[in-house]
Amino acid sequence: MSTPAATPFPRAPWSLRGSAMISVWRVPLDALPVAAANGARLVSLGRQALCATVWARYEPGGTLAYNELLFAVAVQSFGIVAPACTVGPIWVDDEAAAAGGRTLWGIPKRMGVFQAGSSDGPSPGFADGAMASITVDGRRVATLQYEPPSRLQVPVRLPIWTVQDGDSGPIRTRCMLRGRMSRGAGRWFFEPDGPLSFLAGREPLASARLESLSARFGL
């Protein structure tokens, strides 16, 4: 198997489509495994950092089709007025997506194995009541149970930046997300001995499901 660095990947920008489950968390600073990239500082509430987990399914028809789970911390960076984050642990099940994320934007994407119901690949949405899980190097990392969202859907258009460490300084990347958002989307379960163990037993501040997602990365 080729390494992500040697894998061909599409040029930026990437246009992706699909759906995502998003939760916002407060994590104590002393439990946080991710530091803000150089040139940025953490957004904190007292001694707790504001963070997010995102479980996304990108469907065929976009630049790439793959599954993704990420953890990110909210940051502030000089000259950026839109929401911004530094991405920490992140896994995908497509080598081109992993290679492109690392090379183009400094996002440390690794390979993982995603399982969702009877489907073994990206699907056009999250089935209510179904379970999805991810394993890395043969060990389970997290499980997500989809719950029926609120019937109220709100159109969203959200610019967001990623700020990552690069060999020559911070790599700042602009992205644009569009879709329909509804509150109340899923229940998370994190393995107590896994790379996201610092979230085990915690409850998110809020969760949402983003449907009809159109995402542009690297604008």
JSON list of C-alpha atoms in Angstrom, two decimals:
[
{"chain": "A", "resi": 1, "resn": "MET", "atom": "CA", "xyz": [0.00, 0.00, 0.00]},
{"chain": "A", "resi": 2, "resn": "SER", "atom": "CA", "xyz": [1.38, 3.40, -0.93]},
{"chain": "A", "resi": 3, "resn": "THR", "atom": "CA", "xyz": [1.88, 6.04, 1.73]},
{"chain": "A", "resi": 4, "resn": "PRO", "atom": "CA", "xyz": [-0.35, 9.12, 1.70]},
{"chain": "A", "resi": 5, "resn": "ALA", "atom": "CA", "xyz": [2.58, 11.33, 0.68]},
{"chain": "A", "resi": 6, "resn": "ALA", "atom": "CA", "xyz": [3.07, 9.32, -2.53]},
{"chain": "A", "resi": 7, "resn": "THR", "atom": "CA", "xyz": [-0.61, 9.11, -3.45]},
{"chain": "A", "resi": 8, "resn": "PRO", "atom": "CA", "xyz": [-1.91, 11.38, -6.25]},
{"chain": "A", "resi": 9, "resn": "PHE", "atom": "CA", "xyz": [-4.65, 13.76, -5.18]},
{"chain": "A", "resi": 10, "resn": "PRO", "atom": "CA", "xyz": [-6.83, 16.42, -6.85]},
{"chain": "A", "resi": 11, "resn": "ARG", "atom": "CA", "xyz": [-5.72, 20.03, -7.00]},
{"chain": "A", "resi": 12, "resn": "ALA", "atom": "CA", "xyz": [-7.40, 22.62, -4.80]},
{"chain": "A", "resi": 13, "resn": "PRO", "atom": "CA", "xyz": [-10.07, 23.71, -4.44]},
{"chain": "A", "resi": 14, "resn": "TRP", "atom": "CA", "xyz": [-12.07, 20.59, -3.66]},
{"chain": "A", "resi": 15, "resn": "SER", "atom": "CA", "xyz": [-15.85, 20.63, -4.05]},
{"chain": "A", "resi": 16, "resn": "LEU", "atom": "CA", "xyz": [-17.50, 18.01, -1.83]},
{"chain": "A", "resi": 17, "resn": "ARG", "atom": "CA", "xyz": [-21.13, 17.08, -1.23]},
{"chain": "A", "resi": 18, "resn": "GLY", "atom": "CA", "xyz": [-22.85, 14.95, 1.38]},
{"chain": "A", "resi": 19, "resn": "SER", "atom": "CA", "xyz": [-23.89, 15.29, 5.02]},
{"chain": "A", "resi": 20, "resn": "ALA", "atom": "CA", "xyz": [-22.29, 15.70, 8.42]},
{"chain": "A", "resi": 21, "resn": "MET", "atom": "CA", "xyz": [-22.92, 15.25, 12.12]},
{"chain": "A", "resi": 22, "resn": "ILE", "atom": "CA", "xyz": [-21.39, 18.04, 14.22]},
{"chain": "A", "resi": 23, "resn": "SER", "atom": "CA", "xyz": [-21.01, 18.40, 17.98]},
{"chain": "A", "resi": 24, "resn": "VAL", "atom": "CA", "xyz": [-19.48, 21.22, 19.99]},
{"chain": "A", "resi": 25, "resn": "TRP", "atom": "CA", "xyz": [-17.59, 20.45, 23.22]},
{"chain": "A", "resi": 26, "resn": "ARG", "atom": "CA", "xyz": [-15.81, 22.12, 26.09]},
{"chain": "A", "resi": 27, "resn": "VAL", "atom": "CA", "xyz": [-12.58, 20.33, 26.96]},
{"chain": "A", "resi": 28, "resn": "PRO", "atom": "CA", "xyz": [-10.30, 21.22, 29.90]},
{"chain": "A", "resi": 29, "resn": "LEU", "atom": "CA", "xyz": [-7.07, 22.75, 28.63]},
{"chain": "A", "resi": 30, "resn": "ASP", "atom": "CA", "xyz": [-4.97, 20.23, 30.56]},
{"chain": "A", "resi": 31, "resn": "ALA", "atom": "CA", "xyz": [-6.77, 17.33, 28.81]},
{"chain": "A", "resi": 32, "resn": "LEU", "atom": "CA", "xyz": [-6.48, 18.78, 25.31]},
{"chain": "A", "resi": 33, "resn": "PRO", "atom": "CA", "xyz": [-4.21, 16.77, 22.95]},
{"chain": "A", "resi": 34, "resn": "VAL", "atom": "CA", "xyz": [-4.09, 19.54, 20.34]},
{"chain": "A", "resi": 35, "resn": "ALA", "atom": "CA", "xyz": [-2.33, 22.90, 20.49]},
{"chain": "A", "resi": 36, "resn": "ALA", "atom": "CA", "xyz": [-3.27, 25.90, 18.41]},
{"chain": "A", "resi": 37, "resn": "ALA", "atom": "CA", "xyz": [-1.13, 26.25, 15.32]},
{"chain": "A", "resi": 38, "resn": "ASN", "atom": "CA", "xyz": [1.65, 28.85, 15.33]},
{"chain": "A", "resi": 39, "resn": "GLY", "atom": "CA", "xyz": [0.14, 32.26, 14.73]},
{"chain": "A", "resi": 40, "resn": "ALA", "atom": "CA", "xyz": [-3.14, 31.32, 16.41]},
{"chain": "A", "resi": 41, "resn": "ARG", "atom": "CA", "xyz": [-4.49, 31.08, 19.93]},
{"chain": "A", "resi": 42, "resn": "LEU", "atom": "CA", "xyz": [-7.14, 28.88, 21.46]},
{"chain": "A", "resi": 43, "resn": "VAL", "atom": "CA", "xyz": [-10.68, 30.11, 22.00]},
{"chain": "A", "resi": 44, "resn": "SER", "atom": "CA", "xyz": [-11.34, 29.23, 25.64]},
{"chain": "A", "resi": 45, "resn": "LEU", "atom": "CA", "xyz": [-14.11, 29.55, 28.19]},
{"chain": "A", "resi": 46, "resn": "GLY", "atom": "CA", "xyz": [-12.26, 29.87, 31.45]},
{"chain": "A", "resi": 47, "resn": "ARG", "atom": "CA", "xyz": [-9.94, 26.86, 31.63]},
{"chain": "A", "resi": 48, "resn": "GLN", "atom": "CA", "xyz": [-11.79, 25.00, 28.89]},
{"chain": "A", "resi": 49, "resn": "ALA", "atom": "CA", "xyz": [-11.22, 25.02, 25.14]},
{"chain": "A", "resi": 50, "resn": "LEU", "atom": "CA", "xyz": [-14.06, 25.21, 22.64]},
{"chain": "A", "resi": 51, "resn": "CYS", "atom": "CA", "xyz": [-13.85, 22.20, 20.33]},
{"chain": "A", "resi": 52, "resn": "ALA", "atom": "CA", "xyz": [-15.82, 20.28, 17.70]},
{"chain": "A", "resi": 53, "resn": "THR", "atom": "CA", "xyz": [-16.16, 16.76, 16.37]},
{"chain": "A", "resi": 54, "resn": "VAL", "atom": "CA", "xyz": [-17.37, 16.26, 12.82]},
{"chain": "A", "resi": 55, "resn": "TRP", "atom": "CA", "xyz": [-18.39, 12.96, 11.23]},
{"chain": "A", "resi": 56, "resn": "ALA", "atom": "CA", "xyz": [-18.88, 13.56, 7.51]},
{"chain": "A", "resi": 57, "resn": "ARG", "atom": "CA", "xyz": [-19.88, 11.47, 4.52]},
{"chain": "A", "resi": 58, "resn": "TYR", "atom": "CA", "xyz": [-18.92, 12.88, 1.16]},
{"chain": "A", "resi": 59, "resn": "GLU", "atom": "CA", "xyz": [-20.87, 11.33, -1.70]},
{"chain": "A", "resi": 60, "resn": "PRO", "atom": "CA", "xyz": [-19.92, 10.50, -5.29]},
{"chain": "A", "resi": 61, "resn": "GLY", "atom": "CA", "xyz": [-20.37, 13.49, -7.57]},
{"chain": "A", "resi": 62, "resn": "GLY", "atom": "CA", "xyz": [-17.88, 15.74, -5.79]},
{"chain": "A", "resi": 63, "resn": "THR", "atom": "CA", "xyz": [-14.12, 15.95, -6.14]},
{"chain": "A", "resi": 64, "resn": "LEU", "atom": "CA", "xyz": [-13.77, 12.84, -3.95]},
{"chain": "A", "resi": 65, "resn": "ALA", "atom": "CA", "xyz": [-16.11, 10.48, -2.09]},
{"chain": "A", "resi": 66, "resn": "TYR", "atom": "CA", "xyz": [-15.07, 9.34, 1.38]},
{"chain": "A", "resi": 67, "resn": "ASN", "atom": "CA", "xyz": [-15.89, 9.19, 5.09]},
{"chain": "A", "resi": 68, "resn": "GLU", "atom": "CA", "xyz": [-14.21, 11.42, 7.65]},
{"chain": "A", "resi": 69, "resn": "LEU", "atom": "CA", "xyz": [-14.03, 11.89, 11.41]},
{"chain": "A", "resi": 70, "resn": "LEU", "atom": "CA", "xyz": [-12.19, 14.86, 12.86]},
{"chain": "A", "resi": 71, "resn": "PHE", "atom": "CA", "xyz": [-11.55, 16.70, 16.09]},
{"chain": "A", "resi": 72, "resn": "ALA", "atom": "CA", "xyz": [-10.73, 20.41, 15.96]},
{"chain": "A", "resi": 73, "resn": "VAL", "atom": "CA", "xyz": [-10.15, 23.25, 18.41]},
{"chain": "A", "resi": 74, "resn": "ALA", "atom": "CA", "xyz": [-11.49, 26.74, 17.83]},
{"chain": "A", "resi": 75, "resn": "VAL", "atom": "CA", "xyz": [-8.76, 29.34, 17.37]},
{"chain": "A", "resi": 76, "resn": "GLN", "atom": "CA", "xyz": [-8.28, 33.00, 16.63]},
{"chain": "A", "resi": 77, "resn": "SER", "atom": "CA", "xyz": [-5.67, 34.13, 14.13]},
{"chain": "A", "resi": 78, "resn": "PHE", "atom": "CA", "xyz": [-4.62, 37.63, 13.13]},
{"chain": "A", "resi": 79, "resn": "GLY", "atom": "CA", "xyz": [-6.49, 38.91, 10.09]},
{"chain": "A", "resi": 80, "resn": "ILE", "atom": "CA", "xyz": [-9.21, 36.22, 10.18]},
{"chain": "A", "resi": 81, "resn": "VAL", "atom": "CA", "xyz": [-12.63, 37.43, 11.29]},
{"chain": "A", "resi": 82, "resn": "ALA", "atom": "CA", "xyz": [-14.56, 34.26, 10.32]},
{"chain": "A", "resi": 83, "resn": "PRO", "atom": "CA", "xyz": [-14.64, 31.14, 12.54]},
{"chain": "A", "resi": 84, "resn": "ALA", "atom": "CA", "xyz": [-11.31, 29.30, 12.51]},
{"chain": "A", "resi": 85, "resn": "CYS", "atom": "CA", "xyz": [-9.94, 26.05, 13.88]},
{"chain": "A", "resi": 86, "resn": "THR", "atom": "CA", "xyz": [-6.84, 23.91, 14.14]},
{"chain": "A", "resi": 87, "resn": "VAL", "atom": "CA", "xyz": [-7.60, 20.31, 13.16]},
{"chain": "A", "resi": 88, "resn": "GLY", "atom": "CA", "xyz": [-6.08, 17.62, 15.37]},
{"chain": "A", "resi": 89, "resn": "PRO", "atom": "CA", "xyz": [-6.88, 13.90, 15.15]},
{"chain": "A", "resi": 90, "resn": "ILE", "atom": "CA", "xyz": [-8.58, 13.18, 11.82]},
{"chain": "A", "resi": 91, "resn": "TRP", "atom": "CA", "xyz": [-9.23, 9.99, 9.85]},
{"chain": "A", "resi": 92, "resn": "VAL", "atom": "CA", "xyz": [-10.53, 9.26, 6.36]},
{"chain": "A", "resi": 93, "resn": "ASP", "atom": "CA", "xyz": [-11.00, 6.10, 4.30]},
{"chain": "A", "resi": 94, "resn": "ASP", "atom": "CA", "xyz": [-9.57, 7.39, 1.03]},
{"chain": "A", "resi": 95, "resn": "GLU", "atom": "CA", "xyz": [-5.82, 7.64, 0.41]},
{"chain": "A", "resi": 96, "resn": "ALA", "atom": "CA", "xyz": [-6.15, 10.56, -2.02]},
{"chain": "A", "resi": 97, "resn": "ALA", "atom": "CA", "xyz": [-8.10, 12.50, 0.60]},
{"chain": "A", "resi": 98, "resn": "ALA", "atom": "CA", "xyz": [-5.44, 11.74, 3.21]},
{"chain": "A", "resi": 99, "resn": "ALA", "atom": "CA", "xyz": [-2.57, 12.74, 0.93]},
{"chain": "A", "resi": 100, "resn": "GLY", "atom": "CA", "xyz": [-4.27, 15.90, -0.26]},
{"chain": "A", "resi": 101, "resn": "GLY", "atom": "CA", "xyz": [-5.20, 17.03, 3.22]},
{"chain": "A", "resi": 102, "resn": "ARG", "atom": "CA", "xyz": [-1.63, 16.68, 4.41]},
{"chain": "A", "resi": 103, "resn": "THR", "atom": "CA", "xyz": [0.09, 18.19, 1.40]},
{"chain": "A", "resi": 104, "resn": "LEU", "atom": "CA", "xyz": [-2.28, 21.01, 0.46]},
{"chain": "A", "resi": 105, "resn": "TRP", "atom": "CA", "xyz": [-3.45, 22.23, 3.85]},
{"chain": "A", "resi": 106, "resn": "GLY", "atom": "CA", "xyz": [-1.27, 20.68, 6.54]},
{"chain": "A", "resi": 107, "resn": "ILE", "atom": "CA", "xyz": [-4.19, 18.71, 7.96]},
{"chain": "A", "resi": 108, "resn": "PRO", "atom": "CA", "xyz": [-2.83, 15.49, 9.56]},
{"chain": "A", "resi": 109, "resn": "LYS", "atom": "CA", "xyz": [-5.24, 13.04, 7.93]},
{"chain": "A", "resi": 110, "resn": "ARG", "atom": "CA", "xyz": [-4.73, 9.35, 8.67]},
{"chain": "A", "resi": 111, "resn": "MET", "atom": "CA", "xyz": [-6.44, 6.26, 7.34]},
{"chain": "A", "resi": 112, "resn": "GLY", "atom": "CA", "xyz": [-9.27, 4.60, 9.25]},
{"chain": "A", "resi": 113, "resn": "VAL", "atom": "CA", "xyz": [-11.92, 1.95, 8.61]},
{"chain": "A", "resi": 114, "resn": "PHE", "atom": "CA", "xyz": [-15.50, 3.21, 8.74]},
{"chain": "A", "resi": 115, "resn": "GLN", "atom": "CA", "xyz": [-18.52, 0.95, 9.20]},
{"chain": "A", "resi": 116, "resn": "ALA", "atom": "CA", "xyz": [-22.11, 2.18, 8.93]},
{"chain": "A", "resi": 117, "resn": "GLY", "atom": "CA", "xyz": [-24.96, -0.34, 8.96]},
{"chain": "A", "resi": 118, "resn": "SER", "atom": "CA", "xyz": [-24.71, -2.62, 5.94]},
{"chain": "A", "resi": 119, "resn": "SER", "atom": "CA", "xyz": [-22.92, 0.00, 3.84]},
{"chain": "A", "resi": 120, "resn": "ASP", "atom": "CA", "xyz": [-19.16, -0.18, 3.36]},
{"chain": "A", "resi": 121, "resn": "GLY", "atom": "CA", "xyz": [-18.72, 3.23, 1.75]},
{"chain": "A", "resi": 122, "resn": "PRO", "atom": "CA", "xyz": [-20.11, 6.72, 1.55]},
{"chain": "A", "resi": 123, "resn": "SER", "atom": "CA", "xyz": [-23.89, 6.89, 1.52]},
{"chain": "A", "resi": 124, "resn": "PRO", "atom": "CA", "xyz": [-26.27, 9.77, 0.85]},
{"chain": "A", "resi": 125, "resn": "GLY", "atom": "CA", "xyz": [-27.16, 10.49, 4.45]},
{"chain": "A", "resi": 126, "resn": "PHE", "atom": "CA", "xyz": [-27.43, 9.21, 8.00]},
{"chain": "A", "resi": 127, "resn": "ALA", "atom": "CA", "xyz": [-30.22, 6.72, 8.76]},
{"chain": "A", "resi": 128, "resn": "ASP", "atom": "CA", "xyz": [-32.10, 7.48, 11.98]},
{"chain": "A", "resi": 129, "resn": "GLY", "atom": "CA", "xyz": [-31.34, 4.95, 14.72]},
{"chain": "A", "resi": 130, "resn": "ALA", "atom": "CA", "xyz": [-28.39, 3.43, 12.86]},
{"chain": "A", "resi": 131, "resn": "MET", "atom": "CA", "xyz": [-24.89, 3.10, 14.28]},
{"chain": "A", "resi": 132, "resn": "ALA", "atom": "CA", "xyz": [-21.56, 3.95, 12.69]},
{"chain": "A", "resi": 133, "resn": "SER", "atom": "CA", "xyz": [-18.09, 3.19, 13.98]},
{"chain": "A", "resi": 134, "resn": "ILE", "atom": "CA", "xyz": [-14.46, 3.77, 13.09]},
{"chain": "A", "resi": 135, "resn": "THR", "atom": "CA", "xyz": [-11.44, 1.60, 13.79]},
{"chain": "A", "resi": 136, "resn": "VAL", "atom": "CA", "xyz": [-7.79, 2.59, 13.41]},
{"chain": "A", "resi": 137, "resn": "ASP", "atom": "CA", "xyz": [-5.02, 0.02, 13.31]},
{"chain": "A", "resi": 138, "resn": "GLY", "atom": "CA", "xyz": [-7.57, -2.62, 14.26]},
{"chain": "A", "resi": 139, "resn": "ARG", "atom": "CA", "xyz": [-8.82, -0.80, 17.37]},
{"chain": "A", "resi": 140, "resn": "ARG", "atom": "CA", "xyz": [-12.15, 0.96, 17.67]},
{"chain": "A", "resi": 141, "resn": "VAL", "atom": "CA", "xyz": [-11.93, 4.72, 18.21]},
{"chain": "A", "resi": 142, "resn": "ALA", "atom": "CA", "xyz": [-15.51, 5.98, 18.27]},
{"chain": "A", "resi": 143, "resn": "THR", "atom": "CA", "xyz": [-19.13, 5.05, 17.61]},
{"chain": "A", "resi": 144, "resn": "LEU", "atom": "CA", "xyz": [-21.93, 7.35, 16.58]},
{"chain": "A", "resi": 145, "resn": "GLN", "atom": "CA", "xyz": [-25.65, 6.63, 16.84]},
{"chain": "A", "resi": 146, "resn": "TYR", "atom": "CA", "xyz": [-27.84, 8.71, 14.56]},
{"chain": "A", "resi": 147, "resn": "GLU", "atom": "CA", "xyz": [-30.93, 10.17, 16.18]},
{"chain": "A", "resi": 148, "resn": "PRO", "atom": "CA", "xyz": [-33.87, 11.88, 14.48]},
{"chain": "A", "resi": 149, "resn": "PRO", "atom": "CA", "xyz": [-33.08, 15.59, 14.18]},
{"chain": "A", "resi": 150, "resn": "SER", "atom": "CA", "xyz": [-35.44, 18.45, 14.77]},
{"chain": "A", "resi": 151, "resn": "ARG", "atom": "CA", "xyz": [-37.89, 18.94, 11.92]},
{"chain": "A", "resi": 152, "resn": "LEU", "atom": "CA", "xyz": [-36.88, 22.58, 11.74]},
{"chain": "A", "resi": 153, "resn": "GLN", "atom": "CA", "xyz": [-34.12, 23.01, 9.19]},
{"chain": "A", "resi": 154, "resn": "VAL", "atom": "CA", "xyz": [-32.24, 26.26, 8.80]},
{"chain": "A", "resi": 155, "resn": "PRO", "atom": "CA", "xyz": [-30.24, 27.14, 5.68]},
{"chain": "A", "resi": 156, "resn": "VAL", "atom": "CA", "xyz": [-26.61, 27.87, 6.56]},
{"chain": "A", "resi": 157, "resn": "ARG", "atom": "CA", "xyz": [-23.75, 29.46, 4.70]},
{"chain": "A", "resi": 158, "resn": "LEU", "atom": "CA", "xyz": [-20.63, 29.35, 6.84]},
{"chain": "A", "resi": 159, "resn": "PRO", "atom": "CA", "xyz": [-17.12, 30.47, 5.90]},
{"chain": "A", "resi": 160, "resn": "ILE", "atom": "CA", "xyz": [-14.49, 28.78, 8.05]},
{"chain": "A", "resi": 161, "resn": "TRP", "atom": "CA", "xyz": [-10.70, 28.72, 8.11]},
{"chain": "A", "resi": 162, "resn": "THR", "atom": "CA", "xyz": [-8.24, 26.04, 9.11]},
{"chain": "A", "resi": 163, "resn": "VAL", "atom": "CA", "xyz": [-4.93, 27.15, 10.61]},
{"chain": "A", "resi": 164, "resn": "GLN", "atom": "CA", "xyz": [-2.28, 24.43, 10.63]},
{"chain": "A", "resi": 165, "resn": "ASP", "atom": "CA", "xyz": [1.45, 24.29, 11.23]},
{"chain": "A", "resi": 166, "resn": "GLY", "atom": "CA", "xyz": [3.59, 24.15, 8.10]},
{"chain": "A", "resi": 167, "resn": "ASP", "atom": "CA", "xyz": [7.31, 23.89, 7.39]},
{"chain": "A", "resi": 168, "resn": "SER", "atom": "CA", "xyz": [7.46, 27.57, 6.44]},
{"chain": "A", "resi": 169, "resn": "GLY", "atom": "CA", "xyz": [4.90, 28.88, 8.92]},
{"chain": "A", "resi": 170, "resn": "PRO", "atom": "CA", "xyz": [1.15, 28.67, 9.47]},
{"chain": "A", "resi": 171, "resn": "ILE", "atom": "CA", "xyz": [-0.99, 27.28, 6.63]},
{"chain": "A", "resi": 172, "resn": "ARG", "atom": "CA", "xyz": [-4.27, 29.19, 6.56]},
{"chain": "A", "resi": 173, "resn": "THR", "atom": "CA", "xyz": [-7.00, 27.74, 4.34]},
{"chain": "A", "resi": 174, "resn": "ARG", "atom": "CA", "xyz": [-10.40, 29.22, 3.58]},
{"chain": "A", "resi": 175, "resn": "CYS", "atom": "CA", "xyz": [-13.43, 26.94, 3.23]},
{"chain": "A", "resi": 176, "resn": "MET", "atom": "CA", "xyz": [-17.13, 27.50, 2.57]},
{"chain": "A", "resi": 177, "resn": "LEU", "atom": "CA", "xyz": [-19.92, 25.28, 3.87]},
{"chain": "A", "resi": 178, "resn": "ARG", "atom": "CA", "xyz": [-23.54, 25.40, 2.70]},
{"chain": "A", "resi": 179, "resn": "GLY", "atom": "CA", "xyz": [-26.46, 23.19, 3.63]},
{"chain": "A", "resi": 180, "resn": "ARG", "atom": "CA", "xyz": [-29.53, 22.73, 5.81]},
{"chain": "A", "resi": 181, "resn": "MET", "atom": "CA", "xyz": [-28.92, 22.40, 9.54]},
{"chain": "A", "resi": 182, "resn": "SER", "atom": "CA", "xyz": [-31.16, 20.89, 12.21]},
{"chain": "A", "resi": 183, "resn": "ARG", "atom": "CA", "xyz": [-30.46, 20.51, 15.93]},
{"chain": "A", "resi": 184, "resn": "GLY", "atom": "CA", "xyz": [-30.13, 17.22, 17.78]},
{"chain": "A", "resi": 185, "resn": "ALA", "atom": "CA", "xyz": [-28.32, 14.74, 15.62]},
{"chain": "A", "resi": 186, "resn": "GLY", "atom": "CA", "xyz": [-26.49, 11.95, 17.35]},
{"chain": "A", "resi": 187, "resn": "ARG", "atom": "CA", "xyz": [-24.95, 10.27, 20.39]},
{"chain": "A", "resi": 188, "resn": "TRP", "atom": "CA", "xyz": [-21.20, 9.80, 20.59]},
{"chain": "A", "resi": 189, "resn": "PHE", "atom": "CA", "xyz": [-19.30, 6.95, 22.28]},
{"chain": "A", "resi": 190, "resn": "PHE", "atom": "CA", "xyz": [-15.51, 7.19, 22.58]},
{"chain": "A", "resi": 191, "resn": "GLU", "atom": "CA", "xyz": [-13.26, 4.32, 23.58]},
{"chain": "A", "resi": 192, "resn": "PRO", "atom": "CA", "xyz": [-11.59, 5.04, 26.95]},
{"chain": "A", "resi": 193, "resn": "ASP", "atom": "CA", "xyz": [-8.20, 3.83, 25.69]},
{"chain": "A", "resi": 194, "resn": "GLY", "atom": "CA", "xyz": [-8.38, 5.41, 22.24]},
{"chain": "A", "resi": 195, "resn": "PRO", "atom": "CA", "xyz": [-7.01, 8.63, 20.73]},
{"chain": "A", "resi": 196, "resn": "LEU", "atom": "CA", "xyz": [-10.25, 10.49, 21.59]},
{"chain": "A", "resi": 197, "resn": "SER", "atom": "CA", "xyz": [-10.45, 9.12, 25.13]},
{"chain": "A", "resi": 198, "resn": "PHE", "atom": "CA", "xyz": [-10.44, 12.67, 26.55]},
{"chain": "A", "resi": 199, "resn": "LEU", "atom": "CA", "xyz": [-14.03, 12.95, 25.27]},
{"chain": "A", "resi": 200, "resn": "ALA", "atom": "CA", "xyz": [-15.21, 9.68, 26.83]},
{"chain": "A", "resi": 201, "resn": "GLY", "atom": "CA", "xyz": [-18.09, 10.26, 29.23]},
{"chain": "A", "resi": 202, "resn": "ARG", "atom": "CA", "xyz": [-18.50, 13.91, 28.29]},
{"chain": "A", "resi": 203, "resn": "GLU", "atom": "CA", "xyz": [-21.66, 15.46, 26.90]},
{"chain": "A", "resi": 204, "resn": "PRO", "atom": "CA", "xyz": [-21.48, 17.94, 24.01]},
{"chain": "A", "resi": 205, "resn": "LEU", "atom": "CA", "xyz": [-22.75, 21.47, 24.41]},
{"chain": "A", "resi": 206, "resn": "ALA", "atom": "CA", "xyz": [-24.81, 21.12, 21.25]},
{"chain": "A", "resi": 207, "resn": "SER", "atom": "CA", "xyz": [-25.16, 18.82, 18.24]},
{"chain": "A", "resi": 208, "resn": "ALA", "atom": "CA", "xyz": [-26.54, 19.29, 14.77]},
{"chain": "A", "resi": 209, "resn": "ARG", "atom": "CA", "xyz": [-27.01, 17.46, 11.51]},
{"chain": "A", "resi": 210, "resn": "LEU", "atom": "CA", "xyz": [-26.02, 19.19, 8.28]},
{"chain": "A", "resi": 211, "resn": "GLU", "atom": "CA", "xyz": [-27.84, 17.84, 5.22]},
{"chain": "A", "resi": 212, "resn": "SER", "atom": "CA", "xyz": [-27.49, 18.74, 1.54]},
{"chain": "A", "resi": 213, "resn": "LEU", "atom": "CA", "xyz": [-23.94, 19.73, 2.41]},
{"chain": "A", "resi": 214, "resn": "SER", "atom": "CA", "xyz": [-21.91, 21.54, -0.22]},
{"chain": "A", "resi": 215, "resn": "ALA", "atom": "CA", "xyz": [-18.35, 22.15, 0.90]},
{"chain": "A", "resi": 216, "resn": "ARG", "atom": "CA", "xyz": [-15.55, 23.99, -0.91]},
{"chain": "A", "resi": 217, "resn": "PHE", "atom": "CA", "xyz": [-12.06, 23.57, 0.54]},
{"chain": "A", "resi": 218, "resn": "GLY", "atom": "CA", "xyz": [-8.98, 25.55, -0.37]},
{"chain": "A", "resi": 219, "resn": "LEU", "atom": "CA", "xyz": [-10.59, 28.66, -1.83]}
]
